[in-house]
Short mmCIF file of C-alpha atoms and ligand atoms in Angstrom, two decimals:
data_model
loop_
_atom_site.label_atom_id
_atom_site.label_comp_id
_atom_site.label_asym_id
_atom_site.label_seq_id
_atom_site.Cartn_x
_atom_site.Cartn_y
_atom_site.Cartn_z
CA MET A 4 31.66 -30.76 21.68
CA SER A 5 31.28 -29.79 25.19
CA THR A 6 33.89 -29.39 27.59
CA LEU A 7 33.64 -31.16 31.16
CA HIS A 8 32.98 -28.91 34.33
CA THR A 9 35.76 -29.56 36.74
CA TRP A 10 33.27 -31.09 39.07
CA GLU A 11 32.14 -33.52 36.52
CA LYS A 12 35.60 -34.92 35.98
CA VAL A 13 35.93 -35.15 39.95
CA ASP A 14 32.94 -37.11 40.24
CA ALA A 15 34.03 -39.36 37.10
CA TYR A 16 37.58 -40.09 38.95
CA LEU A 17 35.51 -40.46 42.79
CA THR A 18 33.03 -42.77 41.14
CA GLU A 19 35.55 -44.61 38.86
CA ARG A 20 37.71 -45.13 42.40
CA LEU A 21 35.23 -45.87 45.08
CA ILE A 22 32.26 -47.08 43.36
CA GLN A 23 32.16 -50.73 42.34
CA GLN A 24 31.87 -51.41 38.60
CA ASP A 25 27.99 -52.29 38.71
CA SER A 26 26.50 -53.93 35.49
CA ILE A 27 22.86 -54.02 37.26
CA LEU A 28 23.04 -50.50 37.86
CA ASP A 29 24.33 -49.79 34.43
CA ARG A 30 21.52 -51.59 32.89
CA VAL A 31 19.10 -50.26 35.07
CA LEU A 32 19.97 -46.44 33.75
CA ALA A 33 19.88 -48.15 30.09
CA ASN A 34 16.53 -49.50 30.96
CA ASN A 35 15.31 -45.82 32.01
CA LYS A 36 16.82 -44.21 29.08
CA GLN A 37 15.36 -46.52 26.83
CA ALA A 38 11.97 -45.90 28.65
CA ASP A 39 12.52 -42.29 27.78
CA LEU A 40 12.54 -41.45 31.73
CA PRO A 41 14.19 -38.20 32.55
CA ALA A 42 17.98 -38.47 33.86
CA ILE A 43 17.03 -37.19 37.22
CA ASP A 44 17.88 -39.99 39.50
CA VAL A 45 20.68 -39.49 42.08
CA ALA A 46 24.16 -39.50 40.78
CA PRO A 47 26.12 -43.06 41.47
CA ASN A 48 28.09 -41.37 44.46
CA GLN A 49 25.14 -40.08 45.78
CA GLY A 50 23.25 -43.07 45.35
CA LYS A 51 26.11 -44.92 47.23
CA LEU A 52 25.96 -41.98 50.15
CA LEU A 53 22.19 -43.15 50.77
CA ASN A 54 23.45 -46.48 51.05
CA LEU A 55 26.10 -46.11 53.54
CA TYR A 56 23.56 -43.69 55.50
CA ALA A 57 21.07 -46.79 55.87
CA ARG A 58 23.77 -48.83 56.71
CA MET A 59 25.32 -46.43 59.41
CA ILE A 60 21.53 -46.63 61.08
CA GLY A 61 21.05 -50.11 60.43
CA ALA A 62 17.85 -48.91 58.63
CA GLU A 63 15.35 -52.00 58.65
CA ARG A 64 12.35 -50.03 56.85
CA ILE A 65 12.73 -47.08 54.21
CA LEU A 66 10.23 -44.73 52.70
CA GLU A 67 10.83 -43.41 49.48
CA ILE A 68 8.85 -40.73 48.21
CA GLY A 69 9.43 -40.35 44.01
CA THR A 70 10.46 -43.64 42.45
CA LEU A 71 11.09 -42.90 39.09
CA GLY A 72 13.27 -45.92 37.66
CA GLY A 73 14.39 -46.99 41.17
CA TYR A 74 17.71 -46.27 40.87
CA SER A 75 17.75 -44.52 44.45
CA THR A 76 15.42 -47.39 45.51
CA ILE A 77 17.96 -50.06 44.49
CA TRP A 78 20.87 -48.33 46.08
CA MET A 79 18.94 -47.72 49.94
CA ALA A 80 17.20 -51.27 49.33
CA ARG A 81 20.69 -53.19 49.16
CA ALA A 82 21.27 -51.67 52.50
CA LEU A 83 18.67 -53.50 54.07
CA PRO A 84 18.89 -56.93 55.97
CA GLU A 85 17.27 -60.13 54.90
CA HIS A 86 14.18 -58.83 56.54
CA GLY A 87 14.19 -55.55 55.78
CA LYS A 88 11.49 -53.29 53.61
CA LEU A 89 11.35 -50.51 51.50
CA ILE A 90 7.87 -48.82 50.41
CA THR A 91 8.67 -46.53 47.65
CA LEU A 92 5.91 -44.09 46.19
CA GLU A 93 5.28 -43.00 42.54
CA LEU A 94 2.77 -41.24 40.94
CA ASP A 95 3.47 -42.18 37.02
CA PRO A 96 2.28 -45.89 36.21
CA HIS A 97 5.15 -45.71 33.49
CA HIS A 98 8.00 -44.86 35.75
CA ALA A 99 6.58 -47.19 38.54
CA SER A 100 6.62 -50.07 35.89
CA VAL A 101 10.17 -49.63 34.75
CA ALA A 102 11.04 -49.34 38.22
CA GLY A 103 9.30 -52.66 39.17
CA HIS A 104 11.14 -54.29 36.44
CA ASN A 105 14.58 -52.86 37.52
CA ILE A 106 14.19 -53.57 40.99
CA ALA A 107 13.39 -57.24 39.90
CA LEU A 108 16.45 -57.14 37.90
CA ALA A 109 18.25 -56.18 40.87
CA GLY A 110 17.10 -59.20 42.75
CA LEU A 111 14.88 -56.89 45.25
CA SER A 112 11.40 -57.48 44.35
CA GLN A 113 10.99 -59.07 47.68
CA LYS A 114 12.24 -56.15 49.91
CA VAL A 115 10.59 -53.34 47.78
CA GLU A 116 7.19 -52.51 47.55
CA ILE A 117 6.36 -50.00 44.77
CA ARG A 118 2.96 -48.12 45.50
CA VAL A 119 1.44 -46.15 42.52
CA GLY A 120 -0.32 -42.94 42.71
CA GLU A 121 -0.36 -39.56 44.29
CA ALA A 122 2.25 -39.65 47.23
CA LEU A 123 -0.08 -37.59 49.39
CA GLU A 124 -2.85 -40.34 48.98
CA GLN A 125 -0.58 -43.34 49.11
CA LEU A 126 0.76 -42.00 52.42
CA GLU A 127 -2.86 -41.57 54.04
CA LYS A 128 -3.33 -45.14 53.07
CA LEU A 129 -0.10 -46.15 54.51
CA GLU A 130 -1.65 -44.46 57.67
CA GLU A 131 -4.68 -45.91 57.32
CA GLU A 132 -2.91 -49.03 57.45
CA GLY A 133 -1.47 -48.69 60.90
CA THR A 134 2.14 -48.75 59.39
CA ALA A 135 5.38 -48.95 61.53
CA ALA A 136 7.83 -46.01 61.91
CA PHE A 137 10.58 -45.92 59.44
CA ASP A 138 14.11 -45.98 60.20
CA LEU A 139 15.13 -43.65 56.91
CA ILE A 140 12.85 -41.39 54.75
CA PHE A 141 13.92 -40.03 51.45
CA ILE A 142 11.76 -37.19 49.86
CA ASP A 143 12.72 -37.10 46.16
CA ALA A 144 9.15 -36.32 44.41
CA ASP A 145 7.67 -33.01 43.22
CA LYS A 146 9.17 -30.28 45.18
CA PRO A 147 6.25 -27.96 45.79
CA ASN A 148 4.78 -30.77 47.94
CA ASN A 149 7.88 -30.93 50.01
CA PRO A 150 6.32 -28.87 53.22
CA HIS A 151 3.46 -32.16 53.10
CA TYR A 152 5.96 -34.79 52.42
CA LEU A 153 7.68 -33.67 55.49
CA GLN A 154 4.75 -33.64 57.87
CA TRP A 155 4.05 -37.12 56.70
CA ALA A 156 7.75 -38.08 57.05
CA LEU A 157 7.47 -36.75 60.95
CA ARG A 158 4.09 -38.96 61.29
CA PHE A 159 6.00 -41.90 60.22
CA SER A 160 8.95 -41.28 62.62
CA ARG A 161 10.37 -42.24 66.07
CA PRO A 162 13.08 -40.74 67.53
CA GLY A 163 16.14 -41.52 65.65
CA THR A 164 14.42 -41.47 62.10
CA VAL A 165 16.87 -39.83 59.78
CA ILE A 166 14.99 -37.66 57.03
CA LEU A 167 16.72 -36.64 53.63
CA ALA A 168 15.43 -34.54 51.12
CA ASP A 169 17.22 -34.28 47.36
CA ASN A 170 17.40 -31.12 45.12
CA ILE A 171 17.15 -28.60 47.81
CA VAL A 172 19.49 -26.00 46.33
CA ARG A 173 18.58 -26.11 42.62
CA LYS A 174 21.49 -23.94 41.27
CA GLY A 175 21.02 -21.35 43.94
CA GLU A 176 17.42 -20.37 43.23
CA VAL A 177 16.72 -21.36 46.60
CA THR A 178 17.93 -18.04 48.05
CA ASN A 179 15.74 -15.94 45.84
CA ARG A 180 12.59 -15.31 48.22
CA HIS A 181 10.90 -14.02 45.35
CA SER A 182 11.14 -16.84 43.00
CA THR A 183 7.81 -17.66 40.92
CA ASP A 184 8.71 -21.34 40.54
CA PRO A 185 6.64 -23.36 42.93
CA ARG A 186 9.44 -25.92 43.13
CA VAL A 187 11.52 -23.21 44.88
CA GLN A 188 8.79 -22.11 46.99
CA GLY A 189 8.10 -25.85 48.21
CA VAL A 190 11.66 -26.17 48.95
CA ARG A 191 11.88 -22.63 50.91
CA LYS A 192 8.71 -23.66 52.66
CA PHE A 193 10.25 -27.04 53.78
CA ILE A 194 13.45 -25.43 54.87
CA ASP A 195 11.60 -23.23 57.01
CA LEU A 196 9.45 -25.86 58.61
CA LEU A 197 13.08 -27.93 59.12
CA ALA A 198 14.01 -24.55 60.91
CA GLU A 199 10.90 -24.48 63.16
CA GLU A 200 9.57 -27.76 63.64
CA PRO A 201 10.93 -28.95 67.28
CA ARG A 202 11.12 -32.60 66.60
CA ILE A 203 13.69 -32.56 64.33
CA THR A 204 17.26 -31.30 63.91
CA ALA A 205 18.63 -30.60 60.75
CA THR A 206 21.43 -29.42 58.39
CA ALA A 207 21.52 -29.23 54.28
CA VAL A 208 24.78 -29.25 52.17
CA GLN A 209 25.27 -27.99 48.80
CA THR A 210 26.61 -30.41 46.19
CA VAL A 211 28.08 -30.21 42.83
CA GLY A 212 28.82 -32.91 40.30
CA VAL A 213 27.21 -34.58 37.17
CA LYS A 214 23.91 -33.65 38.36
CA GLY A 215 25.12 -30.17 38.35
CA TYR A 216 24.71 -27.92 41.24
CA ASP A 217 22.35 -28.81 43.90
CA GLY A 218 21.83 -30.01 47.67
CA PHE A 219 20.23 -32.29 49.92
CA ALA A 220 18.93 -31.86 53.53
CA MET A 221 19.20 -33.96 56.42
CA GLY A 222 17.47 -34.42 59.80
CA ILE A 223 17.19 -36.73 62.76
CA VAL A 224 13.71 -36.88 64.40
CA LYS A 225 14.45 -36.05 68.38
CA SER A 226 10.88 -36.79 69.58
N1 SAH B 18 14.23 -41.01 43.52
C1 SAH B 18 14.78 -41.13 42.10
C2 SAH B 18 14.38 -39.85 41.56
C3 SAH B 18 12.97 -39.22 41.33
S1 SAH B 18 12.61 -38.46 40.47
C4 SAH B 18 16.29 -41.40 41.85
O1 SAH B 18 17.01 -40.67 42.46
O2 SAH B 18 16.45 -42.25 41.52
C5 SAH B 18 10.89 -37.90 41.16
C6 SAH B 18 9.67 -38.80 40.79
O3 SAH B 18 8.59 -38.40 41.59
C7 SAH B 18 9.32 -38.94 39.22
O4 SAH B 18 9.39 -40.40 39.19
C8 SAH B 18 7.76 -38.40 39.01
O5 SAH B 18 7.06 -39.23 38.77
C9 SAH B 18 7.59 -38.69 40.92
N2 SAH B 18 6.10 -37.66 41.13
C10 SAH B 18 6.26 -36.55 40.76
N3 SAH B 18 4.81 -35.96 41.39
C11 SAH B 18 4.44 -36.92 42.47
C12 SAH B 18 3.48 -37.35 43.25
N4 SAH B 18 2.86 -36.31 43.33
N5 SAH B 18 3.30 -38.33 43.89
C13 SAH B 18 4.20 -39.39 43.67
N6 SAH B 18 5.27 -39.20 43.09
C14 SAH B 18 5.51 -38.16 42.05
C1 DHB B 19 13.95 -32.67 39.43
C2 DHB B 19 13.74 -33.69 40.30
C3 DHB B 19 14.55 -34.61 41.01
O1 DHB B 19 14.38 -35.46 41.66
C4 DHB B 19 16.16 -33.93 40.53
O2 DHB B 19 17.16 -34.87 41.25
C5 DHB B 19 16.34 -33.46 39.45
C6 DHB B 19 15.37 -32.49 39.18
C7 DHB B 19 13.05 -31.69 38.82
O3 DHB B 19 11.89 -32.24 38.83
O4 DHB B 19 13.44 -31.12 38.12
MG1 MG B 20 16.04 -35.74 42.92
#
């Protein structure tokens, strides 16, 4: 039997105290497991953090890159007002299909649109459609493309748009400039871009918890 790390116990405690027991989200995670999706959704307390961010800024339009089974999607979509909208991009049709089922289960099908395919292609389509700016953009797909996703996020932004990215620490590998892992290099380029891009001001924090040692970046678009 493996022993729990302190931070796993703390996550369990904080989640038990602060996150409402939620039979829908429990079923979503069970469905994901049943459908063999990897358990790489955000943690419950991180999902609620996304929900609170969306509410803090009164988000009405949210873009998510990387749906998986829709767990983070549901947390964010629940923050939307009646007329709000969330567009989420997913490469894998199986993931998208499970997510569609889960989002229906959560009663959010009216507000959430899943677009299936390479995110870079879907982003281009969105631009062709002349999509309006988003209030909140959550980047959580293939990490090597993070620099491209940030460029796209800026194109879909207005002053005040909040851009978030998951998994930017990767057990500390992010500091390894010689890493041969394209995911690490993608994150490093993403951080460089955040640093150099005058249109956004950003920070990043490390996180530990049930999902291990990782972190997220957040920025606000200035112009
Ligand atoms: N945001 C989810 C987790 C996403 S996991 C949550 O927290 O619940 C990352 C997802 O990105 C996976 O489902 C994967 O299939 C998808 N993905 C990977 N590469 C992609 C690409 N090129 N375009 C779109 N989605 C991609
Ligand atoms: C991976 C992706 C994620 O979005 C995550 O939260 C954890 C791991 C991955 O691709 O390994
Ligand atoms: Mg992630």
